CSV table of C-alpha atoms and ligand atoms in Angstrom, one decimal:
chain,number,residue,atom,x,y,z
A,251,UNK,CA,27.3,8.1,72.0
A,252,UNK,CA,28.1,11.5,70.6
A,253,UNK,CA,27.7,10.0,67.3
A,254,UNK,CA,24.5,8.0,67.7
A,255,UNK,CA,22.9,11.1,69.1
A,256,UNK,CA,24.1,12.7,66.3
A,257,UNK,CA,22.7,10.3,63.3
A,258,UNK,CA,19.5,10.0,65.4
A,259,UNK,CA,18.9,14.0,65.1
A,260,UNK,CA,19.8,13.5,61.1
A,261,UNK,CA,17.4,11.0,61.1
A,262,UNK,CA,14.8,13.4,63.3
A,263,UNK,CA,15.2,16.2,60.7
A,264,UNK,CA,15.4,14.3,57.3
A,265,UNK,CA,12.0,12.9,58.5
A,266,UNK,CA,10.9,16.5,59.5
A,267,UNK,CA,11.7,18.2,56.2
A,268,UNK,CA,10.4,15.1,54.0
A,269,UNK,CA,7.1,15.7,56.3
A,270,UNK,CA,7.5,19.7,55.7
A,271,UNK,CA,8.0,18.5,52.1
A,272,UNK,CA,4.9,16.0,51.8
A,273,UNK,CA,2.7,18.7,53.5
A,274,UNK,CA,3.4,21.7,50.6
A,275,UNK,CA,3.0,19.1,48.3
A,276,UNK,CA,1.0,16.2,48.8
A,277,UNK,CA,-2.7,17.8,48.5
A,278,UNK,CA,-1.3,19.3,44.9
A,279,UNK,CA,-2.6,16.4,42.5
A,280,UNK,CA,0.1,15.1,40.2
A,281,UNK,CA,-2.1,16.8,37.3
A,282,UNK,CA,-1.3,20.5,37.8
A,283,UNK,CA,2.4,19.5,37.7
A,284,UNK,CA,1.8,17.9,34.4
A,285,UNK,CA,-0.5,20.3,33.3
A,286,UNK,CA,2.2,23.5,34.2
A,287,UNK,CA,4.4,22.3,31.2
A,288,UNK,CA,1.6,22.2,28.4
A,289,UNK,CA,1.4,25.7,26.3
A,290,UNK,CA,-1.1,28.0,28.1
A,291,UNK,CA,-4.6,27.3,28.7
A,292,UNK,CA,-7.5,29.7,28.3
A,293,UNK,CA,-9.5,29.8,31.2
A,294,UNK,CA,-13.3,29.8,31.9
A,295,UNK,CA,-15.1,30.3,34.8
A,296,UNK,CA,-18.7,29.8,34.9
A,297,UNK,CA,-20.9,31.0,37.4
A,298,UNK,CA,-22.6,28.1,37.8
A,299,UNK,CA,-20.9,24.8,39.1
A,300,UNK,CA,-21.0,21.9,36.5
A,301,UNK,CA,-21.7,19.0,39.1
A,302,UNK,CA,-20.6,16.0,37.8
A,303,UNK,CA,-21.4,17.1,34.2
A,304,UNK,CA,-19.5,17.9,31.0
A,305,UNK,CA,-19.5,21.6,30.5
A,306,UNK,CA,-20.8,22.4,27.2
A,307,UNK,CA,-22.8,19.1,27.0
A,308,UNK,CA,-25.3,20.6,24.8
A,309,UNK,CA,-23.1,21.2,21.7
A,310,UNK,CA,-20.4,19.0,22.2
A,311,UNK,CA,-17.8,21.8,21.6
A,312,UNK,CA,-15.9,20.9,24.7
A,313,UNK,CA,-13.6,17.7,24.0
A,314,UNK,CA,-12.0,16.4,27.6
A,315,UNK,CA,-8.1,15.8,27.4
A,316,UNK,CA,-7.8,12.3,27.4
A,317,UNK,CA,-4.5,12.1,29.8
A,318,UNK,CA,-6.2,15.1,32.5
A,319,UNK,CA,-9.9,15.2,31.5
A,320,UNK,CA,-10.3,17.0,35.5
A,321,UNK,CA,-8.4,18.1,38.5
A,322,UNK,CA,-10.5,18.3,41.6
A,323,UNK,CA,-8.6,20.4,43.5
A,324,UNK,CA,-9.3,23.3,46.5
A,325,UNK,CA,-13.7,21.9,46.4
A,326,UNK,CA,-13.6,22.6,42.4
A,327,UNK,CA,-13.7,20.3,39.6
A,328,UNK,CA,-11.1,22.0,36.7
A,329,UNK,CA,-11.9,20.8,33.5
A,330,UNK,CA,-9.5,20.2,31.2
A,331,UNK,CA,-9.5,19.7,27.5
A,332,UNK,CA,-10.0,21.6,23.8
A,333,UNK,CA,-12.8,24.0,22.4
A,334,UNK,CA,-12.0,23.9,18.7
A,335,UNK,CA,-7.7,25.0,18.5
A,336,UNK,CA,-7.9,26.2,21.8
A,337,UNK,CA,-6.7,24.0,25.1
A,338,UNK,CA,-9.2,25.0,27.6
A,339,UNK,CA,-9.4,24.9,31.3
A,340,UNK,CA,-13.1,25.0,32.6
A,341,UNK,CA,-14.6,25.3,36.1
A,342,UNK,CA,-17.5,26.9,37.9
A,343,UNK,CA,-16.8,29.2,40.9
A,344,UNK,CA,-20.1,29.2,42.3
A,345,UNK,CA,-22.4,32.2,43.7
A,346,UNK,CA,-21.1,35.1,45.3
A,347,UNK,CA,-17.5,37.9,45.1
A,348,UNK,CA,-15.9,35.2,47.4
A,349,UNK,CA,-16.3,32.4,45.6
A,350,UNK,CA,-15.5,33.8,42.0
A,351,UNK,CA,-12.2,35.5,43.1
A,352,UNK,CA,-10.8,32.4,45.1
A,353,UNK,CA,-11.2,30.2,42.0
A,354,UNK,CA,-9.9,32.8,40.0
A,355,UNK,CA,-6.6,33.2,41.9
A,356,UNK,CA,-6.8,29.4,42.0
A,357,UNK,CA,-6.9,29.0,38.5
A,358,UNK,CA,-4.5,31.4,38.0
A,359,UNK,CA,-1.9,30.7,40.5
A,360,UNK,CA,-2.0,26.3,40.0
A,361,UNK,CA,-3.0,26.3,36.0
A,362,UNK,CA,-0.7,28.4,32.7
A,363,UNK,CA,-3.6,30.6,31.9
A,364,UNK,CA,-3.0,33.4,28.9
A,365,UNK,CA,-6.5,34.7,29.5
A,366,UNK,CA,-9.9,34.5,31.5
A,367,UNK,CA,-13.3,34.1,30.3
A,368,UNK,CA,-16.3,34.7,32.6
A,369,UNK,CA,-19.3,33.9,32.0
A,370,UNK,CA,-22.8,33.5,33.4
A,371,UNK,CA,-26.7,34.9,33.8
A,372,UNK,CA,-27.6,37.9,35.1
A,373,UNK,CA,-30.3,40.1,35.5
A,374,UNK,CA,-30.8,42.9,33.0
A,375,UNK,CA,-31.1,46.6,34.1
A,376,UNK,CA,-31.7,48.4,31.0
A,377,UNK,CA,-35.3,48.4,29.5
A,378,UNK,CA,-33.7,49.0,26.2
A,379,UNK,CA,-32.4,45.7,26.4
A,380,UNK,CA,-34.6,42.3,26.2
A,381,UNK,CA,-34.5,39.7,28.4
A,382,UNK,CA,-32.6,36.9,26.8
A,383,UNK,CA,-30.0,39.3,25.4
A,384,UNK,CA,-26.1,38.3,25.6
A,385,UNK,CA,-24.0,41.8,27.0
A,386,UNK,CA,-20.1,41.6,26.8
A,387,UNK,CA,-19.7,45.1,29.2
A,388,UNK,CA,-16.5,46.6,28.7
A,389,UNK,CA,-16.2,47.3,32.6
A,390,UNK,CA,-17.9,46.2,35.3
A,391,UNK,CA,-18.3,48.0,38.7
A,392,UNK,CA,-18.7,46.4,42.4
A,393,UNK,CA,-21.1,48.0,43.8
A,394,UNK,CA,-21.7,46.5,47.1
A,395,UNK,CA,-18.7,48.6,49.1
A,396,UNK,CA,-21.0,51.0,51.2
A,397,UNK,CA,-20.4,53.5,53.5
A,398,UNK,CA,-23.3,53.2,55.8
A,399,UNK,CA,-23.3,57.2,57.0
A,400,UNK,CA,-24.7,58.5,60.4
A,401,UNK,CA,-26.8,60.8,58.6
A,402,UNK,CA,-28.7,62.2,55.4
A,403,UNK,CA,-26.8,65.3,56.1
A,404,UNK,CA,-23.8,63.9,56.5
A,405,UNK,CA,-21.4,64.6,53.6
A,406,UNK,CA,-20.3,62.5,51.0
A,407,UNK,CA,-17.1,60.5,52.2
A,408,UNK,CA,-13.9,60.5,49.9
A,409,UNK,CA,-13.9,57.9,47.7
A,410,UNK,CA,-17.6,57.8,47.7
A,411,UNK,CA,-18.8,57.5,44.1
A,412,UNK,CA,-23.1,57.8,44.7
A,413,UNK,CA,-25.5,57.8,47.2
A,414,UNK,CA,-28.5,55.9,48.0
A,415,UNK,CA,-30.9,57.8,49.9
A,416,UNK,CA,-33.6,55.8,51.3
A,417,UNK,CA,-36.4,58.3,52.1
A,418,UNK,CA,-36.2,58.8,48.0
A,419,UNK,CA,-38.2,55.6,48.2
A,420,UNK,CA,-41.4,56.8,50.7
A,421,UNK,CA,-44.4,56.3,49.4
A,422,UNK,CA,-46.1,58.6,49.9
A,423,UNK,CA,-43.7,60.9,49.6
A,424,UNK,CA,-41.8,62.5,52.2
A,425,UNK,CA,-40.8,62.2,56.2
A,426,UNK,CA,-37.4,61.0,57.2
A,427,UNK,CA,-36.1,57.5,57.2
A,428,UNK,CA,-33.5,55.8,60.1
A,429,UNK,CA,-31.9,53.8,58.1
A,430,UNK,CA,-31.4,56.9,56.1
A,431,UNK,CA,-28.4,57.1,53.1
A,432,UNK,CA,-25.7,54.9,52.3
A,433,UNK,CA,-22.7,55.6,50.1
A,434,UNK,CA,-21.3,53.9,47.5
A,435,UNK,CA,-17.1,53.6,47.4
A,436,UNK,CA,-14.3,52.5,45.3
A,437,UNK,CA,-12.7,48.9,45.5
A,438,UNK,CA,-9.1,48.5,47.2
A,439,UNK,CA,-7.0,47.0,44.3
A,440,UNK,CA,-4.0,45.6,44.3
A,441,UNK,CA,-1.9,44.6,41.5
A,442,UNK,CA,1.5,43.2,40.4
A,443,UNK,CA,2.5,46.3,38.5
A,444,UNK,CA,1.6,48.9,41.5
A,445,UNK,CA,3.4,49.4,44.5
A,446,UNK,CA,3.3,46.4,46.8
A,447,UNK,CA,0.6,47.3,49.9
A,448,UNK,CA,-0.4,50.1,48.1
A,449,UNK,CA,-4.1,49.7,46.6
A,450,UNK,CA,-5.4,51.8,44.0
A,451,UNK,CA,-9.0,53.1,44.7
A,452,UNK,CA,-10.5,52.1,42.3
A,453,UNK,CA,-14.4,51.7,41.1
A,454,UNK,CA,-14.5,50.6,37.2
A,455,UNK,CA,-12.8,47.3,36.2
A,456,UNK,CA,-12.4,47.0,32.3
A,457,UNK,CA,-12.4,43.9,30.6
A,458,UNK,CA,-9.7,43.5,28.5
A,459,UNK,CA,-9.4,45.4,25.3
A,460,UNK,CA,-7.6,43.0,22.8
A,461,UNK,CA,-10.5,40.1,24.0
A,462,UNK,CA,-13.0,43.3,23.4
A,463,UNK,CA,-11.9,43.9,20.2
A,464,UNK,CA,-12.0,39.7,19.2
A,465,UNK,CA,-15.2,39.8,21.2
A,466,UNK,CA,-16.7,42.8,18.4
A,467,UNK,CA,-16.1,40.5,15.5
A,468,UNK,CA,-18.9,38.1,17.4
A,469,UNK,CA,-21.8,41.2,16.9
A,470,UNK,CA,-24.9,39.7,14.7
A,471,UNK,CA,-23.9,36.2,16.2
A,472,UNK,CA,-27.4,33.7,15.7
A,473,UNK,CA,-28.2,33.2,19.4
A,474,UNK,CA,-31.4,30.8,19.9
A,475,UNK,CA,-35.3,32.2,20.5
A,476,UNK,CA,-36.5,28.4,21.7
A,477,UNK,CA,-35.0,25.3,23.6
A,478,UNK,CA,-36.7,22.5,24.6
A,479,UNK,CA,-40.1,24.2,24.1
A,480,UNK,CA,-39.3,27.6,26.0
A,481,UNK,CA,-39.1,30.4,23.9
A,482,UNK,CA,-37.9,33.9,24.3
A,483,UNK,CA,-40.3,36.7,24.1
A,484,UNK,CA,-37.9,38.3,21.5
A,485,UNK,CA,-35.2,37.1,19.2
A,486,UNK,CA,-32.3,37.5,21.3
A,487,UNK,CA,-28.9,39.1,20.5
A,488,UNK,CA,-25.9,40.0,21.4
A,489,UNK,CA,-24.6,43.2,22.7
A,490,UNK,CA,-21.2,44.9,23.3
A,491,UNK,CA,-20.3,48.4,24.5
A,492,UNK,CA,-22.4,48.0,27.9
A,493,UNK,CA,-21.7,48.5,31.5
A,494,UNK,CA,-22.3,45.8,34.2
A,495,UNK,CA,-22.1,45.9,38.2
A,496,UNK,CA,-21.3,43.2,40.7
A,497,UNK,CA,-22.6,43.1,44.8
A,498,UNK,CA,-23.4,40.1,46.7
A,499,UNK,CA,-26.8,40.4,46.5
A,500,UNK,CA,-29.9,39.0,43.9
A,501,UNK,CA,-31.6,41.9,42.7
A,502,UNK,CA,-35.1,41.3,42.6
A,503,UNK,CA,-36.2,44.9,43.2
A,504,UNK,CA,-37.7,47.5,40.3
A,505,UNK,CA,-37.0,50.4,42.3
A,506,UNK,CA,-32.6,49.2,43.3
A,507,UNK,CA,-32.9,48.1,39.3
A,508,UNK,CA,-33.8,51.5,38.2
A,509,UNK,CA,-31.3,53.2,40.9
A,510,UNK,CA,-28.4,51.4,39.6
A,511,UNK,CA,-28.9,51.9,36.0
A,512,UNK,CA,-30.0,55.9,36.4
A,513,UNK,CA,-26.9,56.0,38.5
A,514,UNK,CA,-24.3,53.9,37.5
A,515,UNK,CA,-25.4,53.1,33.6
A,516,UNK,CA,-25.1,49.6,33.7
A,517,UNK,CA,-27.1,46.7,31.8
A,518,UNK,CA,-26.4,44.3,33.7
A,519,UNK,CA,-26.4,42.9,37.5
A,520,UNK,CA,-24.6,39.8,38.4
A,521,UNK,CA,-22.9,38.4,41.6
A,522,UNK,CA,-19.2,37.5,40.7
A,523,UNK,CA,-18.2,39.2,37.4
A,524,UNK,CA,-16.5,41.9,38.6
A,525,UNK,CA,-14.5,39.7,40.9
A,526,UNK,CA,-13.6,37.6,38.5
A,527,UNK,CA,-12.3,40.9,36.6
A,528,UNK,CA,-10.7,42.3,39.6
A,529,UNK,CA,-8.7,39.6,40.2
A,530,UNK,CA,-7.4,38.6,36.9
A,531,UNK,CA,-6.7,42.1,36.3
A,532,UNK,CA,-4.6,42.1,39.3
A,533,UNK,CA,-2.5,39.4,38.7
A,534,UNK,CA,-1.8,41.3,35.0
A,535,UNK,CA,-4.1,38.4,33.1
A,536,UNK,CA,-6.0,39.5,30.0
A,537,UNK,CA,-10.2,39.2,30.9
A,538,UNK,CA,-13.4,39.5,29.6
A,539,UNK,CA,-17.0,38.5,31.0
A,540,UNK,CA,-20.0,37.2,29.2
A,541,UNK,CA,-23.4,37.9,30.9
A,542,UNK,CA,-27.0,36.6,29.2
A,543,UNK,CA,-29.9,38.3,30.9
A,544,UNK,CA,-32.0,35.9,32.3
A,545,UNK,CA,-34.8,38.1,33.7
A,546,UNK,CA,-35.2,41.9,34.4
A,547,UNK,CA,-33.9,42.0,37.9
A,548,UNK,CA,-37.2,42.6,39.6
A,549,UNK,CA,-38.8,44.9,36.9
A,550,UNK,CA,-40.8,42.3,34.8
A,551,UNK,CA,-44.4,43.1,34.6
A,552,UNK,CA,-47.1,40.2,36.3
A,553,UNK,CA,-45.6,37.1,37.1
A,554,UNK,CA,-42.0,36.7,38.0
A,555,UNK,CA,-40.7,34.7,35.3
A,556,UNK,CA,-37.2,34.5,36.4
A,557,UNK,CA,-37.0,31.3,36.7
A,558,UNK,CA,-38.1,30.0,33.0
A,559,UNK,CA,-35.3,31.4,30.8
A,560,UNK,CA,-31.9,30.2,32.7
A,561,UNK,CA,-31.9,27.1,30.1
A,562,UNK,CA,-32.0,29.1,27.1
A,563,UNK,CA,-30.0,32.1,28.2
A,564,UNK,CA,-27.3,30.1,29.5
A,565,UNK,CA,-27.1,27.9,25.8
A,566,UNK,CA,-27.0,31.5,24.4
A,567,UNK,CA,-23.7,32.4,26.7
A,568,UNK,CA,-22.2,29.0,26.1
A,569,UNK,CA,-22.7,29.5,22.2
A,570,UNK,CA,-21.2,33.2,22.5
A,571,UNK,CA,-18.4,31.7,24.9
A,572,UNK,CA,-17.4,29.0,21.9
A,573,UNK,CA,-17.7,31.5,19.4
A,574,UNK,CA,-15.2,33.5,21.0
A,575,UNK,CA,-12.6,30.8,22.1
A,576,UNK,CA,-13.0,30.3,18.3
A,577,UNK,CA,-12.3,33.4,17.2
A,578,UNK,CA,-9.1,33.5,19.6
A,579,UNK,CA,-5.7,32.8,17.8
A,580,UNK,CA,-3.8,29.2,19.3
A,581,UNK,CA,-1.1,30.1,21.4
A,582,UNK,CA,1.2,28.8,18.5
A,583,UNK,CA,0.9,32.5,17.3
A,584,UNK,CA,1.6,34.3,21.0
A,585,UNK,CA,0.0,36.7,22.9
A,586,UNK,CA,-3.4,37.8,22.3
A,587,UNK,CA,-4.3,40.7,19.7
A,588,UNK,CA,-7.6,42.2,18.3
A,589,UNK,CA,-7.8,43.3,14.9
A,590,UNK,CA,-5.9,46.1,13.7
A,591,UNK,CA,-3.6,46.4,17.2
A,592,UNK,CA,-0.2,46.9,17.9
A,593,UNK,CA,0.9,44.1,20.3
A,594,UNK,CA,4.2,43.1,21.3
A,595,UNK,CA,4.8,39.5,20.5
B,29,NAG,C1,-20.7,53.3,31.3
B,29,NAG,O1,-20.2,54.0,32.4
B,29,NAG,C2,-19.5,55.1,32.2
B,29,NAG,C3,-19.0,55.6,33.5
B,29,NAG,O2,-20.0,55.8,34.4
B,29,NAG,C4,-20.4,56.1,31.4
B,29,NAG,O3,-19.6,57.3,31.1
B,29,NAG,C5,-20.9,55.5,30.1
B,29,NAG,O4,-21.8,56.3,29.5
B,29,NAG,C6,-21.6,54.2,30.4
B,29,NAG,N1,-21.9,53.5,29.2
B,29,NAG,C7,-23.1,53.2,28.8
B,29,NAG,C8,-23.3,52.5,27.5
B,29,NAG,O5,-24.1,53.5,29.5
């Protein structure tokens, strides 16, 4: 009896651990397991879901692996395959700081990844700057962590980096304003190198310098006036050296377009990249993000055209995108240098 009972709970807990065993690893498509053997991938996110389509469609640059060409996985199609040398893995993250760090972390953590590429539209915050124009910023900032204060008087938090005052924006001048100022503060990051529970305050995320330094050798790249009948006002081109900033909200506002670039310098305004920056920077992964300006955030003169230019800007991106997977050595020859840079292998 003794014994029965005991092959019965055998029984009870090999079928309980098998069942612990299925439920880690059943929803994990066979895929990533095949995929975690290959030599590193690099990774792109693009702001903007693919559907059912093949990424890079337009210039056939992207060639699907024929064993893997996707992993749907987590809501997200992972696209798998080669730009040029280069094994690529491709997906979209979708709008918003939640959805661009989750498949960031997802890529990273399922995927070998040896560095991220973000790229996407964005509204453009510098009048020195055309709409149309491709921006690689060197570091991005969030700035959508606000202190909401009790008062104008009130001081300046720690941590605070600007303020918004809102009576600023009376017209006519003057009076007082409820909802009056708001504060803008650092981001809470974590990383693998730092002390575990111990977040850095932090409001500048830099985009990696050895993909910088490959991105530089792009400058004077032919980006494209006209698709499909749609031209740019100007000839569009690409620019390095910028800032850009990150919040979850569409800027469609002169006025918050001017505050943000008087305050913060940046050129451009997007919803995910510094997310997307955050995160792989966090998990000690190499990043860079590619942003074409689509429309002026607000600030264009007559008609909003925002609309009209995502076709061509976003060709521009992908162009800049392949020109820079290009430009980045196979993994064959190890980690990831720019010109004229000491790296250890
Ligand atoms: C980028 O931001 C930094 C820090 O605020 C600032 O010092 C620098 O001048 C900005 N760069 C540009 C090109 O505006």
């Amino acid at each position: 009896m003794a014994g029965k009972q005991m092959k019965l709970l055998l029984l009870v807990s090999v079928v309980i651990s098998s069942l612990a065993v299925n439920v880690l690893t059943a929803p994990l498509p066979r895929a990533i397991k095949e995929l975690s053997v290959r030599p590193p991938f690099l990774g792109l996110i693009s702001a903007h879901s693919y559907k059912q389509a093949t990424p890079f469609s337009d210039d056939g640059a992207f060639k699907p692996d024929p064993e893997h060409p996707y992993v749907d996985f987590s809501g997200r199609r992972f696209h798998i395959g080669t730009i040029g040398s280069n094994s690529v893995i491709i997906v979209g993250c979708g709008t918003g700081l939640v959805n661009a760090a989750a498949t960031t972390q997802l890529l990273l953590d399922f995927f070998p990844i040896r560095a991220v590429i973000h790229f996407g539209t964005a509204g453009g915050a510098d009048s020195s700057l055309s709409v149309g124009d491709v921006v690689i910023p060197m570091q991005f900032s969030q700035t959508g962590i606000w202190d909401w204060l009790k008062s104008e008087a009130a001081p300046q938090p720690d941590n605070g980096v600007a303020d918004l005052e809102f009576r600023r924006y009376h017209i006519p001048i003057g009076g007082y304003n409820l909802l009056g100022r708001v504060a803008y503060m650092k981001e809470y990051f974590f990383s693998q190198t730092g002390e575990p529970d111990v977040p850095v305050r932090k409001f500048w995320f830099e985009a990696s310098e050895d993909l910088l330094q490959i991105a530089s050798t792009l400058e004077g790249i032919e980006l494209d006036q006209c698709l499909n009948g749609v031209c740019l006002p100007k000839q569009p081109k690409l620019v390095l050296g910028v800032n850009g900033t990150t919040a979850n909200f569409f800027v469609e506002n002169a006025a918050y377009r001017d505050f943000l670039h008087s305050t913060f310098h940046v050129a451009s305004i997007d919803m995910e990249s510094a997310a997307v920056i955050m995160t792989s920077l966090s998990s000690g992964q190499q990043v860079i993000a590619i942003r074409g300006l689509a429309n002026s955030a607000g600030a264009e003169g007559g008609e909003d055209s925002s609309e009209s230019y995502d076709a061509i800007v976003a060709a521009n991106v992908e162009k800049t995108v392949v020109a820079l997977v290009n430009n980045i050595p196979s993994p064959r020859l190890g980690r990831i240098c720019g010109k004229n840079r000491k790296c250890s292998a």
